[in-house]
Amino acid sequence: MAPGGGGKRKRGDRNYSYDGRDDNSRPSPHRPGSLSLGQQSSPQQSPQQQSFNRDQYDQRGGGRRRASRGGRGTGSQRSPINSPNAITVQPRASSGPQNSTTVSVGEVQQPTEAAPAVHIESFSISKTAAIPAQEQPPNKIPLYAYEYVTDEQRSNWIQSGRAEVIAIGCKACQDKDRTKLNLLFQDLMRAGLDARIDATDAGLVVREIVESVGGQELIDDNSRRFRPDEAFLDILSICAEAWNVSTSLKPMIFATNISAQLMRLILDSSLLESLGLIRSTFVRVGIRQQTNVLYRQSNYNLLREETEGYAKLITELFTTSSGESLSSQVVEETFERVKGMIGAFDLDVGRVLDVTLDVFAAVLVKQYRFFVKYLRVSSWWPQDLSAASRAAHGSSTLPKWALPGEAGRPMSDDEKVSLAVARDQRDEEFWRRVKEIGMNAFFEIGNRRAAPGDMDQALEATSTLDSVEAEEDRIWLEATGTLPPVGNKVAAQILGFKLRFYSSSARDESDVLPVNIIYLATLLIKIGFISLRDLYPHLWPSDDAMDGAKETKIKENAEKERLNRPGAGAKNALLTAGALTDERVRKRDVPTAAKPDAGAPDAVTNAKAEDKEKDELPEPAEQK
């Protein structure tokens, strides 16, 4: 809305910064050449004046860019001294002290009589004296009190001092005084750092002391074993870190003639790097290797971790086993493809065997011939100590069609006849041995009778095994006179884990032991892939509970025998039936029993009893 009075607003006179400050003078005319925009690119101006005019133009808002509120250079514009427009003017040679004069934009200076015609509004001069940089004092090694390398020995080092220090070190090794030896090594290291003695000569003294014991281990008063060279490296590691010196000790360290391998085992990586015993990338490589070993998964054990690999494995086993050809070449090619899947998908070898046994149990009746040949050519087949002797006698736990190199074709009539003859001979030999040695003849099935040479070889082999396993093998050899049964212990543990689950509390009421697992375990024991001795600890019930299981079985058999006895069996249904109800009586006339209160204690007790019965699992199936 226009102001009152009907008058038109008048625009005030414009004042320019380059005009004088005299209020009595009239306004100066407009001079475009005197503006900063007109003087920005004038060739007569110096670079400093052009920079100043350009800054003045930006400050008045004539520029298109405006200063940002943050970012680079924002903090430095607050101080005139740190301004990017500051100009350093060097003083004349005849002037006083050499102080740098800084001219900065941002402050107003009143013009003087000797000032030029063109007045600069914001132009100031400030002087700052140069401040010399303070030097950091070098790291000083703290003072040290010598106990063995004293001033007297240092003054006569060549004549007698060196020999006295060596004698002190050798005496400490003979007395097995670890504390005294450590102090002597510390004195020698400090003397080498302080240049009291030559560092190389100090290392030679340590060398003679270390070589005096010939690399033997010493036992101190606290029954702790130590070696002089290892004690020196321990003291070196502690002193190098405490004194913050490493390269100064290099001549002394290499003069000791201690092996570089021992140094790499004891000294820190920073000290080893300064000595040049490891590369600068050793720490990074070590961290990367440790990460790969401890935290990176090298193989996949769970099916959900590598679904593609395990899916291809199951498909390969099902598809190939259902084929028509069961030759050794087909079986060997299948195992090679399985090994390729293990390498391509990083599958766990134990889990691959577990999946193989699961597929084997699923098609046990139809495809058992393929999987028996497959296990025989695989790397999981156990190595038998008596394989050579058993082959010489013509006896084997495997049928002929399962041996490597066989075509897998059906047996002819002649082969069936020869097999029947061999079976009869085996049975005759077995019963003859039963008459001679009794029940121990069962241990000799499969021609596992130990010859004198086989017995010595088996005892030597058991000496390399675990103490418990070696003791069990020794007891087996002495008690039965036969070689211990061999088998794949990993496969036995896998099957045992499956059997143990069906007898544990982790199962549900619907989890019933599949019969095909029992049949599979029986077949694998028969062909020699696993041994009963390895599988037996996993079977239920345990040996401690066998007496109770025996009593239960005796009671069950007695009850069955009583029920099957004539006249003492199950009662007649008519005799056990109650009296018939009278149909003439109406239901509404029959008194009904009162319903128990829901909150009564009897109802709560009955509910808890029912829940307890539901929580109780049925007795697991017997596996032995």
Coordinates of C-alpha atoms in Angstrom, one line a residue:
M1 CA 0.0 0.0 0.0
A2 CA 1.4 3.5 -1.0
P3 CA 2.3 5.9 1.8
G4 CA -0.1 8.5 2.8
G5 CA 0.1 12.1 1.6
G6 CA -0.2 11.4 -2.0
G7 CA 3.5 12.0 -2.4
K8 CA 5.8 9.7 -4.4
R9 CA 8.6 8.1 -2.5
K10 CA 12.0 9.5 -3.5
R11 CA 15.0 7.2 -3.9
G12 CA 18.0 8.2 -1.9
D13 CA 21.2 9.2 -3.4
R14 CA 23.6 6.4 -4.0
N15 CA 26.9 6.5 -2.3
Y16 CA 29.9 4.6 -3.6
S17 CA 32.8 3.3 -1.7
Y18 CA 35.3 5.1 -3.8
D19 CA 33.7 8.5 -3.0
G20 CA 34.9 10.7 -0.2
R21 CA 33.5 10.7 3.2
D22 CA 32.8 14.4 3.3
D23 CA 29.1 14.9 4.0
N24 CA 29.2 18.5 2.7
S25 CA 30.3 17.6 -0.7
R26 CA 27.8 16.9 -3.4
P27 CA 27.3 13.3 -4.8
S28 CA 30.0 12.4 -7.3
P29 CA 29.0 11.5 -10.8
H30 CA 28.8 7.9 -11.9
R31 CA 32.3 6.7 -13.1
P32 CA 32.1 3.1 -14.5
G33 CA 35.8 2.9 -15.0
S34 CA 36.4 3.4 -11.3
L35 CA 34.2 0.4 -10.3
S36 CA 35.9 -2.8 -9.3
L37 CA 34.2 -4.6 -12.2
G38 CA 35.9 -2.2 -14.6
Q39 CA 39.2 -2.5 -12.9
Q40 CA 39.1 -6.3 -12.7
S41 CA 41.0 -7.0 -15.9
S42 CA 42.9 -3.8 -16.3
P43 CA 46.4 -4.4 -17.5
Q44 CA 47.8 -1.5 -15.5
Q45 CA 46.8 -3.1 -12.2
S46 CA 49.1 -5.4 -10.4
P47 CA 48.1 -9.0 -9.6
Q48 CA 47.6 -8.0 -6.0
Q49 CA 45.2 -5.2 -6.9
Q50 CA 43.3 -7.4 -9.3
S51 CA 42.9 -10.0 -6.6
F52 CA 41.8 -7.3 -4.1
N53 CA 39.2 -5.8 -6.5
R54 CA 37.9 -9.3 -7.4
D55 CA 37.4 -10.0 -3.7
Q56 CA 35.7 -6.6 -3.1
Y57 CA 33.3 -7.4 -6.0
D58 CA 32.4 -10.7 -4.5
Q59 CA 31.8 -9.2 -1.1
R60 CA 29.4 -6.7 -2.4
G61 CA 27.3 -9.4 -3.9
G62 CA 28.1 -8.6 -7.6
G63 CA 29.5 -12.1 -8.1
R64 CA 27.3 -15.0 -9.1
R65 CA 28.8 -17.3 -6.5
R66 CA 28.3 -17.0 -2.8
A67 CA 30.5 -18.3 -0.1
S68 CA 29.5 -21.6 1.3
R69 CA 28.7 -22.1 4.9
G70 CA 30.9 -25.1 5.3
G71 CA 33.4 -27.2 3.5
R72 CA 37.0 -26.6 2.7
G73 CA 38.5 -23.3 3.5
T74 CA 35.6 -22.1 5.7
G75 CA 37.5 -21.9 8.9
S76 CA 40.5 -20.1 7.5
Q77 CA 38.5 -17.1 6.3
R78 CA 37.6 -16.0 9.8
S79 CA 41.1 -14.7 10.5
P80 CA 42.7 -11.9 8.4
I81 CA 46.1 -13.5 8.9
N82 CA 45.0 -16.9 7.5
S83 CA 43.0 -15.3 4.7
P84 CA 43.8 -16.6 1.2
N85 CA 44.1 -13.0 0.1
A86 CA 47.0 -12.2 2.5
I87 CA 50.0 -10.8 0.8
T88 CA 53.4 -11.2 2.3
V89 CA 55.7 -8.1 1.8
Q90 CA 59.4 -8.7 2.3
P91 CA 61.1 -5.8 4.3
R92 CA 64.1 -4.0 3.0
A93 CA 67.6 -5.1 3.8
S94 CA 68.2 -1.9 5.8
S95 CA 65.2 -2.4 8.1
G96 CA 65.3 -3.8 11.6
P97 CA 64.6 -7.4 12.5
Q98 CA 63.6 -9.7 9.7
N99 CA 59.9 -9.8 10.4
S100 CA 57.4 -10.8 7.8
T101 CA 54.7 -8.2 7.1
T102 CA 51.3 -9.5 6.2
V103 CA 48.7 -7.4 4.4
S104 CA 45.2 -8.8 4.7
V105 CA 41.7 -7.7 3.6
G106 CA 39.0 -7.3 6.2
E107 CA 39.9 -4.3 8.3
V108 CA 39.3 -0.6 7.6
Q109 CA 42.2 1.9 7.6
Q110 CA 41.7 5.6 7.5
P111 CA 43.4 7.3 4.5
T112 CA 46.3 9.7 5.1
E113 CA 47.5 12.7 3.2
A114 CA 50.1 10.7 1.3
A115 CA 47.4 8.2 0.2
P116 CA 46.8 7.8 -3.5
A117 CA 43.7 9.1 -5.2
V118 CA 42.0 5.7 -5.2
H119 CA 41.1 4.9 -1.6
I120 CA 41.0 1.3 -0.5
E121 CA 38.2 0.8 2.0
S122 CA 39.4 -2.4 3.8
F123 CA 43.2 -2.6 3.8
S124 CA 45.2 -3.3 6.8
I125 CA 48.8 -4.3 7.6
S126 CA 49.7 -6.6 10.5
K127 CA 53.1 -7.8 11.5
T128 CA 53.7 -11.2 12.9
A129 CA 57.1 -12.5 14.0
A130 CA 58.2 -15.9 12.7
I131 CA 58.2 -18.5 15.5
P132 CA 60.9 -21.1 15.2
A133 CA 59.8 -24.8 15.3
Q134 CA 60.7 -26.6 18.5
E135 CA 62.9 -29.7 18.0
Q136 CA 61.7 -32.9 19.7
P137 CA 64.3 -34.2 22.1
P138 CA 65.6 -37.6 21.2
N139 CA 64.6 -40.7 23.1
K140 CA 67.0 -41.2 26.0
I141 CA 67.7 -44.6 27.4
P142 CA 67.2 -44.5 31.2
L143 CA 70.2 -44.9 33.5
Y144 CA 71.3 -48.4 34.3
A145 CA 73.2 -49.9 37.2
Y146 CA 75.7 -52.5 36.0
E147 CA 76.2 -55.6 38.2
Y148 CA 78.6 -57.8 36.3
V149 CA 80.0 -55.6 33.5
T150 CA 81.4 -53.0 36.0
D151 CA 83.8 -50.1 35.4
E152 CA 86.7 -52.1 36.6
Q153 CA 86.1 -54.9 34.1
R154 CA 85.4 -52.4 31.3
S155 CA 88.8 -50.6 32.0
N156 CA 90.6 -54.0 31.7
W157 CA 88.3 -55.5 29.1
I158 CA 90.9 -56.9 26.8
Q159 CA 93.4 -58.1 29.5
S160 CA 91.0 -59.7 32.0
G161 CA 87.6 -58.2 32.0
R162 CA 86.3 -60.2 29.0
A163 CA 87.5 -63.5 30.5
E164 CA 86.0 -62.7 33.9
V165 CA 82.5 -62.1 32.3
I166 CA 82.7 -65.3 30.3
A167 CA 83.7 -67.2 33.5
I168 CA 80.7 -65.7 35.4
G169 CA 78.4 -66.9 32.6
C170 CA 79.8 -70.4 32.4
K171 CA 79.6 -70.7 36.2
A172 CA 75.9 -69.6 36.1
C173 CA 75.2 -72.3 33.5
Q174 CA 77.0 -74.9 35.7
D175 CA 75.1 -73.9 38.8
K176 CA 71.9 -73.7 36.7
D177 CA 71.3 -70.2 38.1
R178 CA 68.8 -68.8 35.6
T179 CA 68.5 -65.4 37.4
K180 CA 72.2 -64.7 37.4
L181 CA 72.5 -65.7 33.7
N182 CA 69.6 -63.4 32.7
L183 CA 71.2 -60.5 34.6
L184 CA 74.5 -61.1 32.9
F185 CA 72.9 -61.1 29.4
Q186 CA 71.1 -57.9 30.3
D187 CA 74.4 -56.2 31.3
L188 CA 76.0 -57.2 28.1
M189 CA 73.2 -55.9 26.0
R190 CA 73.2 -52.6 27.8
A191 CA 76.9 -52.3 27.7
G192 CA 76.8 -52.7 23.9
L193 CA 74.1 -50.0 23.6
D194 CA 76.0 -47.5 25.8
A195 CA 79.2 -48.2 23.9
R196 CA 81.0 -49.3 27.0
I197 CA 82.2 -52.3 25.0
D198 CA 82.0 -53.2 21.4
A199 CA 78.5 -54.5 20.5
T200 CA 80.0 -57.3 18.3
D201 CA 82.4 -58.3 21.1
A202 CA 79.4 -58.5 23.5
G203 CA 77.7 -60.8 21.1
L204 CA 80.8 -63.0 20.9
V205 CA 80.9 -63.2 24.7
V206 CA 77.2 -64.4 24.7
R207 CA 78.2 -67.0 22.0
E208 CA 80.9 -68.5 24.1
I209 CA 78.6 -68.7 27.1
V210 CA 75.9 -70.4 25.1
E211 CA 78.3 -72.8 23.5
S212 CA 79.7 -73.8 26.8
V213 CA 76.7 -76.1 27.6
G214 CA 76.6 -77.5 24.1
G215 CA 72.9 -76.8 23.5
Q216 CA 71.7 -78.9 26.4
E217 CA 68.6 -78.1 28.5
L218 CA 69.2 -77.0 32.1
I219 CA 66.9 -77.4 35.1
D220 CA 66.7 -74.5 37.6
D221 CA 65.9 -74.7 41.3
N222 CA 62.1 -74.5 40.5
S223 CA 62.4 -77.6 38.2
R224 CA 61.9 -75.6 35.1
R225 CA 63.8 -76.4 31.9
F226 CA 65.6 -73.7 30.1
R227 CA 68.4 -73.2 27.5
P228 CA 70.9 -70.3 27.6
D229 CA 70.2 -69.3 24.0
E230 CA 66.4 -69.2 24.6
A231 CA 67.0 -67.3 27.8
F232 CA 69.1 -64.7 25.9
L233 CA 66.3 -64.3 23.3
D234 CA 63.7 -63.8 26.1
I235 CA 65.8 -61.1 27.7
L236 CA 66.4 -59.5 24.3
S237 CA 62.7 -59.3 23.5
I238 CA 62.0 -57.7 26.9
C239 CA 64.8 -55.2 26.8
A240 CA 64.2 -54.2 23.1
E241 CA 60.7 -53.3 24.0
A242 CA 61.5 -51.5 27.3
W243 CA 64.4 -49.5 25.9
N244 CA 62.8 -48.8 22.5
V245 CA 65.9 -50.0 20.6
S246 CA 66.1 -52.6 17.9
T247 CA 68.5 -51.8 15.1
S248 CA 71.3 -50.9 17.5
L249 CA 71.4 -54.5 18.8
K250 CA 71.7 -56.0 15.3
P251 CA 75.6 -56.5 15.4
M252 CA 75.4 -58.1 18.8
I253 CA 72.5 -60.4 17.9
F254 CA 74.1 -61.7 14.7
A255 CA 77.4 -62.2 16.5
T256 CA 75.8 -64.6 19.0
N257 CA 75.5 -67.2 16.1
I258 CA 72.0 -68.2 17.4
S259 CA 69.9 -69.9 14.7
A260 CA 67.5 -67.6 12.8
Q261 CA 64.8 -70.3 13.1
L262 CA 64.9 -70.1 16.9
M263 CA 64.8 -66.3 16.7
R264 CA 61.7 -66.5 14.6
L265 CA 60.0 -68.7 17.2
I266 CA 60.7 -66.5 20.2
L267 CA 61.2 -62.9 19.2
D268 CA 58.3 -60.5 18.3
S269 CA 57.4 -59.7 14.7
S270 CA 58.4 -56.0 15.0
L271 CA 61.9 -56.9 16.3
L272 CA 62.3 -59.6 13.6
E273 CA 61.3 -57.1 10.9
S274 CA 63.9 -54.6 12.1
L275 CA 66.5 -57.3 12.1
G276 CA 65.6 -58.3 8.5
L277 CA 64.7 -61.8 9.4
I278 CA 61.1 -61.5 8.1
R279 CA 59.5 -59.5 5.3
S280 CA 57.4 -56.4 6.0
T281 CA 54.3 -58.2 4.8
F282 CA 54.7 -61.1 7.3
V283 CA 52.2 -59.8 9.8
R284 CA 49.5 -59.2 7.2
V285 CA 50.1 -62.6 5.7
G286 CA 49.9 -64.2 9.1
I287 CA 46.6 -62.5 9.9
R288 CA 45.2 -63.6 6.5
Q289 CA 46.4 -67.2 7.0
Q290 CA 45.0 -67.3 10.6
T291 CA 41.7 -66.0 9.3
N292 CA 41.5 -68.6 6.6
V293 CA 42.4 -71.4 9.0
L294 CA 40.1 -70.4 12.0
Y295 CA 37.3 -68.4 10.6
R296 CA 36.8 -69.4 6.9
Q297 CA 34.8 -72.6 6.3
S298 CA 36.8 -75.0 4.2
N299 CA 34.0 -77.5 3.6
Y300 CA 30.3 -77.7 4.1
N301 CA 28.8 -80.3 6.5
L302 CA 25.1 -79.3 6.5
L303 CA 22.9 -80.0 3.5
R304 CA 21.4 -76.5 3.6
E305 CA 24.9 -75.0 3.4
E306 CA 25.5 -76.4 -0.1
T307 CA 22.2 -77.6 -1.5
E308 CA 23.4 -77.8 -5.1
G309 CA 26.3 -80.1 -4.3
Y310 CA 24.4 -82.5 -2.1
A311 CA 21.5 -82.5 -4.6
K312 CA 23.8 -83.5 -7.4
L313 CA 25.4 -86.2 -5.2
I314 CA 22.1 -87.8 -4.3
T315 CA 20.9 -87.6 -7.9
E316 CA 24.2 -89.2 -9.1
L317 CA 23.9 -92.1 -6.7
F318 CA 20.2 -92.8 -7.3
T319 CA 20.5 -92.5 -11.1
T320 CA 23.7 -94.6 -11.5
S321 CA 22.6 -97.4 -9.2
S322 CA 19.4 -97.8 -11.1
G323 CA 21.3 -98.4 -14.4
E324 CA 21.5 -101.8 -16.1
S325 CA 25.3 -102.0 -16.2
L326 CA 27.1 -102.9 -12.9
S327 CA 30.6 -103.3 -14.3
S328 CA 33.7 -102.2 -12.4
Q329 CA 34.3 -99.5 -15.0
V330 CA 30.9 -97.9 -14.3
V331 CA 31.4 -98.1 -10.5
E332 CA 34.9 -96.5 -10.7
E333 CA 33.6 -93.7 -13.0
T334 CA 30.8 -93.0 -10.5
F335 CA 33.3 -92.7 -7.7
E336 CA 35.5 -90.3 -9.7
R337 CA 32.5 -88.1 -10.4
V338 CA 31.7 -88.1 -6.7
K339 CA 35.2 -87.0 -5.9
G340 CA 34.8 -84.2 -8.4
M341 CA 31.7 -83.0 -6.7
I342 CA 33.5 -83.0 -3.3
G343 CA 36.2 -80.8 -4.8
A344 CA 33.9 -78.5 -6.8
F345 CA 31.4 -77.8 -4.1
D346 CA 33.7 -78.2 -1.0
L347 CA 31.6 -81.0 0.4
D348 CA 32.6 -82.6 3.7
V349 CA 33.9 -86.1 3.1
G350 CA 32.3 -87.5 6.2
R351 CA 28.9 -86.1 5.3
V352 CA 29.2 -87.5 1.7
L353 CA 29.7 -91.0 3.3
D354 CA 26.7 -90.3 5.5
V355 CA 24.5 -89.5 2.5
T356 CA 25.9 -92.5 0.6
L357 CA 24.8 -94.8 3.5
D358 CA 21.4 -93.2 3.6
V359 CA 20.9 -93.8 -0.2
F360 CA 22.2 -97.3 0.3
A361 CA 19.7 -98.0 3.1
A362 CA 16.8 -96.6 0.9
V363 CA 17.5 -99.0 -2.0
L364 CA 19.1 -101.8 0.0
V365 CA 17.0 -104.6 -1.4
K366 CA 17.1 -103.7 -5.1
Q367 CA 20.6 -102.1 -5.6
Y368 CA 22.8 -103.7 -2.9
R369 CA 25.1 -105.1 -5.6
F370 CA 26.0 -101.7 -6.9
F371 CA 26.7 -100.1 -3.5
V372 CA 28.8 -103.1 -2.3
K373 CA 31.0 -102.7 -5.4
Y374 CA 31.0 -98.9 -5.0
L375 CA 32.2 -99.1 -1.4
R376 CA 34.9 -101.6 -2.4
V377 CA 36.5 -99.4 -5.0
S378 CA 36.1 -96.2 -2.9
S379 CA 38.7 -94.7 -0.6
W380 CA 36.6 -95.5 2.4
W381 CA 37.3 -99.2 2.2
P382 CA 39.4 -100.3 5.2
Q383 CA 43.0 -101.6 4.8
D384 CA 43.3 -105.1 6.1
L385 CA 46.6 -106.2 7.6
S386 CA 46.0 -109.9 6.7
A387 CA 44.6 -109.3 3.2
A388 CA 47.6 -110.9 1.6
S389 CA 47.5 -114.1 3.7
R390 CA 43.7 -114.3 3.3
A391 CA 44.0 -114.0 -0.5
A392 CA 46.6 -116.7 -0.5
H393 CA 44.1 -119.1 1.2
G394 CA 41.4 -118.1 -1.2
S395 CA 39.1 -116.7 1.5
S396 CA 37.4 -113.3 1.4
T397 CA 34.4 -111.6 3.1
L398 CA 33.3 -110.3 -0.3
P399 CA 31.6 -112.4 -3.0
K400 CA 33.4 -112.8 -6.2
W401 CA 31.2 -110.4 -8.2
A402 CA 32.1 -107.6 -5.7
L403 CA 35.8 -107.8 -6.2
P404 CA 37.5 -105.0 -8.3
G405 CA 37.9 -105.9 -12.0
E406 CA 34.8 -108.2 -12.1
A407 CA 32.3 -107.6 -14.8
G408 CA 29.3 -107.8 -12.4
R409 CA 27.4 -110.2 -14.7
P410 CA 25.2 -113.0 -13.2
M411 CA 27.0 -116.2 -12.2
S412 CA 26.8 -119.1 -14.5
D413 CA 25.8 -122.6 -13.5
D414 CA 29.5 -123.8 -13.2
E415 CA 30.3 -120.8 -11.0
K416 CA 27.3 -121.6 -8.7
V417 CA 28.5 -125.2 -8.3
S418 CA 32.1 -124.2 -7.5
L419 CA 30.8 -121.6 -5.0
A420 CA 28.6 -124.3 -3.3
V421 CA 31.6 -126.6 -3.0
A422 CA 33.7 -123.9 -1.5
R423 CA 30.9 -123.1 1.0
D424 CA 30.7 -126.8 2.1
Q425 CA 34.4 -126.9 2.6
R426 CA 34.3 -123.8 4.7
D427 CA 31.6 -125.3 6.9
E428 CA 33.4 -128.5 7.4
E429 CA 36.5 -126.7 8.4
F430 CA 34.5 -124.6 10.8
W431 CA 32.8 -127.5 12.6
R432 CA 36.1 -129.3 12.8
R433 CA 37.6 -126.3 14.6
V434 CA 34.6 -126.1 16.9
K435 CA 35.4 -129.6 18.1
E436 CA 39.0 -128.7 18.7
I437 CA 38.9 -125.2 20.3
G438 CA 35.2 -124.7 21.1
M439 CA 33.5 -121.4 20.6
N440 CA 36.7 -119.6 19.7
A441 CA 36.3 -121.0 16.3
F442 CA 33.8 -118.3 15.5
F443 CA 36.6 -115.7 15.7
E444 CA 38.4 -117.6 12.9
I445 CA 35.5 -117.1 10.4
G446 CA 37.0 -115.3 7.4
N447 CA 40.4 -116.9 7.8
R448 CA 41.6 -114.5 10.5
R449 CA 43.7 -117.0 12.3
A450 CA 47.0 -115.3 13.2
A451 CA 50.2 -116.9 12.0
P452 CA 53.4 -116.3 14.1
G453 CA 54.6 -113.7 11.6
D454 CA 51.2 -112.0 11.5
M455 CA 51.0 -111.9 15.3
D456 CA 54.4 -110.0 15.6
Q457 CA 53.3 -107.6 12.8
A458 CA 50.0 -106.9 14.4
L459 CA 51.7 -106.2 17.8
E460 CA 54.1 -103.7 16.1
A461 CA 51.2 -102.0 14.4
T462 CA 49.3 -101.6 17.7
S463 CA 52.3 -99.8 19.2
T464 CA 51.6 -96.8 17.0
L465 CA 47.9 -96.5 17.9
D466 CA 46.2 -94.9 20.8
S467 CA 47.0 -96.4 24.2
V468 CA 43.4 -97.6 24.8
E469 CA 43.0 -99.0 21.3
A470 CA 46.4 -100.7 21.5
E471 CA 45.5 -102.3 24.8
E472 CA 42.2 -103.6 23.4
D473 CA 44.0 -105.1 20.3
R474 CA 46.6 -106.7 22.5
I475 CA 43.9 -108.3 24.7
W476 CA 42.1 -109.5 21.5
L477 CA 45.2 -111.1 20.1
E478 CA 46.1 -112.9 23.3
A479 CA 42.5 -114.1 24.1
T480 CA 41.4 -115.3 20.6
G481 CA 44.7 -115.9 18.8
T482 CA 43.2 -114.1 15.7
L483 CA 43.8 -110.7 14.2
P484 CA 41.6 -107.9 15.4
P485 CA 38.6 -107.2 13.1
V486 CA 39.2 -104.2 10.8
G487 CA 36.7 -101.7 9.5
N488 CA 36.0 -98.1 8.8
K489 CA 35.7 -96.5 12.2
V490 CA 34.1 -93.4 10.7
A491 CA 31.3 -95.4 9.0
A492 CA 30.7 -97.3 12.2
Q493 CA 30.4 -94.0 14.1
I494 CA 27.9 -92.6 11.5
L495 CA 25.7 -95.7 11.7
G496 CA 26.1 -95.7 15.5
F497 CA 24.9 -92.1 15.7
K498 CA 21.8 -93.0 13.7
L499 CA 21.0 -96.0 16.0
R500 CA 21.7 -94.0 19.1
F501 CA 19.2 -91.3 18.1
Y502 CA 16.3 -93.9 18.1
S503 CA 17.1 -94.8 21.7
S504 CA 17.6 -91.2 23.0
S505 CA 15.2 -88.7 24.6
A506 CA 15.5 -86.4 21.5
R507 CA 13.2 -88.6 19.4
D508 CA 9.5 -88.1 19.1
E509 CA 6.9 -90.7 19.7
S510 CA 6.5 -91.3 16.0
D511 CA 10.3 -92.0 15.5
V512 CA 10.6 -95.7 15.3
L513 CA 13.8 -97.5 14.4
P514 CA 13.8 -98.3 10.7
V515 CA 14.5 -102.0 10.0
N516 CA 16.6 -101.2 6.9
I517 CA 19.3 -99.5 9.1
I518 CA 19.7 -102.8 11.1
Y519 CA 19.9 -104.7 7.8
L520 CA 22.4 -102.2 6.4
A521 CA 24.6 -102.5 9.5
T522 CA 24.4 -106.3 9.2
L523 CA 25.4 -106.3 5.6
L524 CA 28.3 -103.9 6.1
I525 CA 29.6 -106.1 9.0
K526 CA 29.3 -109.2 6.8
I527 CA 31.3 -107.7 3.9
G528 CA 34.0 -106.3 6.2
F529 CA 33.3 -102.6 5.7
I530 CA 32.7 -102.0 9.4
S531 CA 33.4 -104.2 12.4
L532 CA 31.1 -105.2 15.2
R533 CA 33.6 -104.1 17.8
D534 CA 33.4 -100.5 16.5
L535 CA 29.6 -100.5 16.3
Y536 CA 28.8 -102.3 19.5
P537 CA 29.3 -99.3 21.9
H538 CA 26.5 -97.5 20.1
L539 CA 23.9 -100.2 20.4
W540 CA 21.0 -100.1 22.9
P541 CA 20.7 -101.2 25.6
S542 CA 24.2 -100.8 27.1
D543 CA 26.0 -103.6 28.8
D544 CA 25.1 -102.2 32.3
A545 CA 21.4 -102.4 31.4
M546 CA 21.6 -105.9 29.9
D547 CA 20.6 -107.7 33.2
G548 CA 17.4 -105.6 33.4
A549 CA 16.7 -106.3 29.8
K550 CA 17.3 -110.0 30.4
E551 CA 14.8 -110.1 33.2
T552 CA 12.2 -108.2 31.1
K553 CA 12.6 -110.7 28.3
I554 CA 12.2 -113.6 30.7
K555 CA 9.0 -112.2 32.0
E556 CA 7.6 -111.6 28.6
N557 CA 8.4 -115.1 27.4
A558 CA 6.8 -116.6 30.5
E559 CA 3.7 -114.5 30.0
K560 CA 3.5 -115.6 26.4
E561 CA 3.9 -119.2 27.4
R562 CA 1.2 -119.0 30.0
L563 CA -1.2 -117.4 27.6
N564 CA -0.6 -120.1 25.0
R565 CA -1.1 -122.9 27.5
P566 CA -4.4 -124.8 27.0
G567 CA -7.0 -123.9 29.6
A568 CA -4.8 -121.2 31.1
G569 CA -4.8 -118.8 28.2
A570 CA -7.0 -115.9 27.5
K571 CA -10.4 -116.0 29.2
N572 CA -13.6 -116.4 27.3
A573 CA -15.1 -113.2 26.2
L574 CA -18.6 -114.3 27.4
L575 CA -17.2 -115.0 30.9
T576 CA -15.6 -111.7 31.3
A577 CA -18.6 -109.8 30.0
G578 CA -20.8 -108.0 32.6
A579 CA -24.6 -108.3 33.1
L580 CA -26.8 -107.1 30.3
T581 CA -28.8 -103.9 30.9
D582 CA -32.5 -103.8 30.9
E583 CA -33.7 -102.1 27.8
R584 CA -37.1 -101.3 29.4
V585 CA -35.4 -98.8 31.7
R586 CA -35.3 -95.3 30.1
K587 CA -32.0 -93.5 30.1
R588 CA -33.5 -90.5 31.8
D589 CA -34.4 -92.6 34.8
V590 CA -30.8 -93.8 35.2
P591 CA -29.0 -91.6 37.7
T592 CA -26.0 -89.9 36.3
A593 CA -22.8 -89.4 38.3
A594 CA -22.1 -85.8 39.3
K595 CA -19.3 -84.2 37.2
P596 CA -16.2 -83.4 39.2
D597 CA -15.4 -79.8 39.7
A598 CA -12.8 -78.5 37.2
G599 CA -10.9 -76.8 40.0
A600 CA -10.9 -79.8 42.3
P601 CA -7.5 -81.3 43.2
D602 CA -8.4 -84.7 41.8
A603 CA -9.0 -83.2 38.3
V604 CA -5.7 -81.4 38.4
T605 CA -3.8 -84.5 39.5
N606 CA -5.5 -86.5 36.7
A607 CA -4.5 -83.9 34.1
K608 CA -0.9 -83.9 35.3
A609 CA -0.9 -87.7 35.1
E610 CA -2.2 -87.6 31.6
D611 CA 0.4 -85.1 30.5
K612 CA 3.1 -87.2 32.1
E613 CA 2.0 -90.2 30.2
K614 CA 2.1 -88.2 27.0
D615 CA 5.6 -86.9 27.7
E616 CA 6.9 -90.4 28.4
L617 CA 8.2 -92.0 25.2
P618 CA 7.7 -95.6 24.5
E619 CA 10.5 -98.1 25.1
P620 CA 13.0 -98.0 22.2
A621 CA 13.4 -101.0 20.0
E622 CA 16.1 -103.4 21.0
Q623 CA 19.2 -103.2 18.8
K624 CA 21.3 -106.0 20.1

